[in-house]
Amino acid sequence: MSLDTPNTLPALTDIPEIGPEDMAVIRRLLEERIGFHLCRYKDKCVMRRINIRIRATNSDTPTAYCRLLEHDGREMTQLYKALTIHVSHFFRNPSVFDMLRDSVLPELLAVRAGTGSEAVFWSVGCSTGEEPYALAIILREYFSDLIKRIPVRIIATDINAEILDAARRGLYVVERVAEVPPLLVDRYFAREGGKLRLAAEIRDMVTFREEEIFSSGFDRKCDLIMCRNVMIYFERPWQELLLKGFARSLSEGGFLVLGKSETMIGEARRYFAPVSPVERIYRALPAAGQQQGG
Ligand SMILES: C[S@@+](CC[C@H](N)C(=O)[O-])C[C@H]1O[C@@H](n2cnc3c(N)ncnc32)[C@H](O)[C@@H]1O
């Protein structure tokens, strides 16, 4: 059975539905081999992704795909990659970054300048680095004097090590950079064989770490957390757990930025006040830091 042969793919509808027994096998293999917990993710999305891999490997049935997965490490890597969707680009939803630049960061940095302490930013589910790097570009471009005086730390985490290697390299196809204002492209990117390499001065501002969100413990104290287009893939109880974890991690008055299709839910609403519901920017209330557990 060959891998990734898109020309001979059967239509998605030709593949029988994945039954509970096959799902149990896939779940077990992902947990045993790479410690990935499929049960936290929304069923519909997971099924769609697995079906894509069944089709890409020309497996006749989900059971045949399970047999392949059992023995083929490369397919395990492919499936893992398909399940941890990595779509991203620089300044995704640009109005969010405008608001960060114009109101959130000036306030946040003024507070840190007053206390003289480090400003900590955390990009959760950072994929190939576009989000934390966009933040670094804004800090370098618009707050250069302030960040000479205030120590700034940008931590970017993701579950997928391979994706993080790509993030560290900072080499992007032009489409990923399309929403960066031209002036900033000229200043911070260099052409390299048809792609764009991000300047070392920006790359050096971000520390990438392999980290599973729920295993992170939420012990890191942060002033701003960006977790965009990650929560949406999780079942509701896990979304709520995530939000409560962020409440625990944020310093009093710290900011949380969610993706455009994500929102504050359940008990977590008690720990955040909306700053801009449209941009999905929230602020940790005083009780938030007393959250227990992750
Ligand atoms: C769609 S990307 C979002 C990228 C970026 N935040 C953005 O909005 O452009 C989702 C990222 O979440 C990561 N992810 C998924 N599950 C995760 C988990 N349990 N722990 C940490 N990262 C996870 C994936 O590997 C992927 O890179």
mmCIF file of N, CA and C and ligand atoms in Angstrom, residues 41 84-88 92 125 127 131 158-160 211-213 228-230 233-234, ligand 1:
data_model
loop_
_atom_site.group_PDB
_atom_site.id
_atom_site.type_symbol
_atom_site.label_atom_id
_atom_site.label_comp_id
_atom_site.label_asym_id
_atom_site.label_seq_id
_atom_site.Cartn_x
_atom_site.Cartn_y
_atom_site.Cartn_z
ATOM 1 N N TYR A 41 -10.349 15.728 21.471
ATOM 2 C CA TYR A 41 -10.665 16.491 20.256
ATOM 3 C C TYR A 41 -12.072 16.172 19.753
ATOM 4 N N THR A 84 -3.246 17.388 14.082
ATOM 5 C CA THR A 84 -2.873 18.627 14.782
ATOM 6 C C THR A 84 -2.724 19.758 13.760
ATOM 7 N N ILE A 85 -3.806 20.021 13.111
ATOM 8 C CA ILE A 85 -3.929 21.024 12.031
ATOM 9 C C ILE A 85 -3.036 22.260 12.226
ATOM 10 N N HIS A 86 -2.186 22.556 11.230
ATOM 11 C CA HIS A 86 -1.164 23.591 11.431
ATOM 12 C C HIS A 86 -1.339 24.862 10.607
ATOM 13 N N VAL A 87 -2.543 25.068 10.136
ATOM 14 C CA VAL A 87 -2.785 26.253 9.302
ATOM 15 C C VAL A 87 -2.482 27.526 10.093
ATOM 16 N N SER A 88 -1.702 28.395 9.514
ATOM 17 C CA SER A 88 -1.412 29.683 10.165
ATOM 18 C C SER A 88 -0.838 30.638 9.133
ATOM 19 N N ARG A 92 -2.588 36.929 11.099
ATOM 20 C CA ARG A 92 -3.904 36.332 10.840
ATOM 21 C C ARG A 92 -4.948 37.156 11.606
ATOM 22 N N GLY A 125 -0.016 26.757 21.052
ATOM 23 C CA GLY A 125 -0.404 26.172 19.762
ATOM 24 C C GLY A 125 0.083 27.096 18.654
ATOM 25 N N SER A 127 2.050 26.639 16.171
ATOM 26 C CA SER A 127 2.279 26.076 14.839
ATOM 27 C C SER A 127 3.668 26.480 14.306
ATOM 28 N N GLU A 131 2.413 33.433 14.576
ATOM 29 C CA GLU A 131 1.756 34.241 15.613
ATOM 30 C C GLU A 131 2.761 34.877 16.594
ATOM 31 N N ASP A 158 4.017 24.296 21.254
ATOM 32 C CA ASP A 158 3.154 23.479 20.394
ATOM 33 C C ASP A 158 3.434 22.014 20.725
ATOM 34 N N ILE A 159 2.471 21.177 20.432
ATOM 35 C CA ILE A 159 2.607 19.747 20.721
ATOM 36 C C ILE A 159 3.509 19.054 19.698
ATOM 37 N N ASN A 160 3.639 19.642 18.516
ATOM 38 C CA ASN A 160 4.291 18.937 17.414
ATOM 39 C C ASN A 160 5.733 19.418 17.195
ATOM 40 N N GLU A 211 5.427 21.363 23.893
ATOM 41 C CA GLU A 211 4.641 21.270 25.129
ATOM 42 C C GLU A 211 3.182 20.970 24.795
ATOM 43 N N GLU A 212 2.649 19.963 25.453
ATOM 44 C CA GLU A 212 1.227 19.644 25.299
ATOM 45 C C GLU A 212 0.467 20.572 26.247
ATOM 46 N N ILE A 213 -0.574 21.207 25.747
ATOM 47 C CA ILE A 213 -1.229 22.243 26.555
ATOM 48 C C ILE A 213 -1.624 21.743 27.936
ATOM 49 N N ARG A 228 -5.021 31.014 19.763
ATOM 50 C CA ARG A 228 -6.010 31.238 18.706
ATOM 51 C C ARG A 228 -6.090 30.011 17.801
ATOM 52 N N ASN A 229 -7.322 29.621 17.525
ATOM 53 C CA ASN A 229 -7.566 28.515 16.594
ATOM 54 C C ASN A 229 -6.953 27.202 17.072
ATOM 55 N N VAL A 230 -7.034 26.987 18.361
ATOM 56 C CA VAL A 230 -6.561 25.740 18.971
ATOM 57 C C VAL A 230 -7.736 25.130 19.755
ATOM 58 N N TYR A 233 -10.753 22.989 18.367
ATOM 59 C CA TYR A 233 -10.672 21.570 18.023
ATOM 60 C C TYR A 233 -11.014 20.650 19.191
ATOM 61 N N PHE A 234 -11.129 21.242 20.399
ATOM 62 C CA PHE A 234 -11.362 20.411 21.583
ATOM 63 C C PHE A 234 -12.843 20.333 21.954
HETATM 64 C C1 LIG B 1 -4.516 25.816 13.573
HETATM 65 S S1 LIG B 1 -2.976 25.904 14.418
HETATM 66 C C2 LIG B 1 -3.080 27.521 15.140
HETATM 67 C C3 LIG B 1 -1.849 28.349 14.858
HETATM 68 C C4 LIG B 1 -1.920 29.791 15.354
HETATM 69 N N1 LIG B 1 -2.253 29.866 16.734
HETATM 70 C C5 LIG B 1 -2.871 30.596 14.508
HETATM 71 O O1 LIG B 1 -3.975 30.906 14.976
HETATM 72 O O2 LIG B 1 -2.549 30.907 13.359
HETATM 73 C C6 LIG B 1 -3.276 24.823 15.809
HETATM 74 C C7 LIG B 1 -2.009 24.375 16.516
HETATM 75 O O3 LIG B 1 -2.361 23.804 17.778
HETATM 76 C C8 LIG B 1 -1.464 22.739 18.035
HETATM 77 N N2 LIG B 1 -2.074 21.816 19.006
HETATM 78 C C9 LIG B 1 -3.108 20.976 18.807
HETATM 79 N N3 LIG B 1 -3.342 20.262 19.917
HETATM 80 C C10 LIG B 1 -2.431 20.660 20.843
HETATM 81 C C11 LIG B 1 -2.165 20.287 22.193
HETATM 82 N N4 LIG B 1 -2.887 19.354 22.800
HETATM 83 N N5 LIG B 1 -1.127 20.889 22.842
HETATM 84 C C12 LIG B 1 -0.387 21.848 22.214
HETATM 85 N N6 LIG B 1 -0.590 22.239 20.937
HETATM 86 C C13 LIG B 1 -1.600 21.652 20.259
HETATM 87 C C14 LIG B 1 -1.266 22.100 16.681
HETATM 88 O O4 LIG B 1 -0.068 21.319 16.639
HETATM 89 C C15 LIG B 1 -1.253 23.314 15.748
HETATM 90 O O5 LIG B 1 0.044 23.719 15.454
#
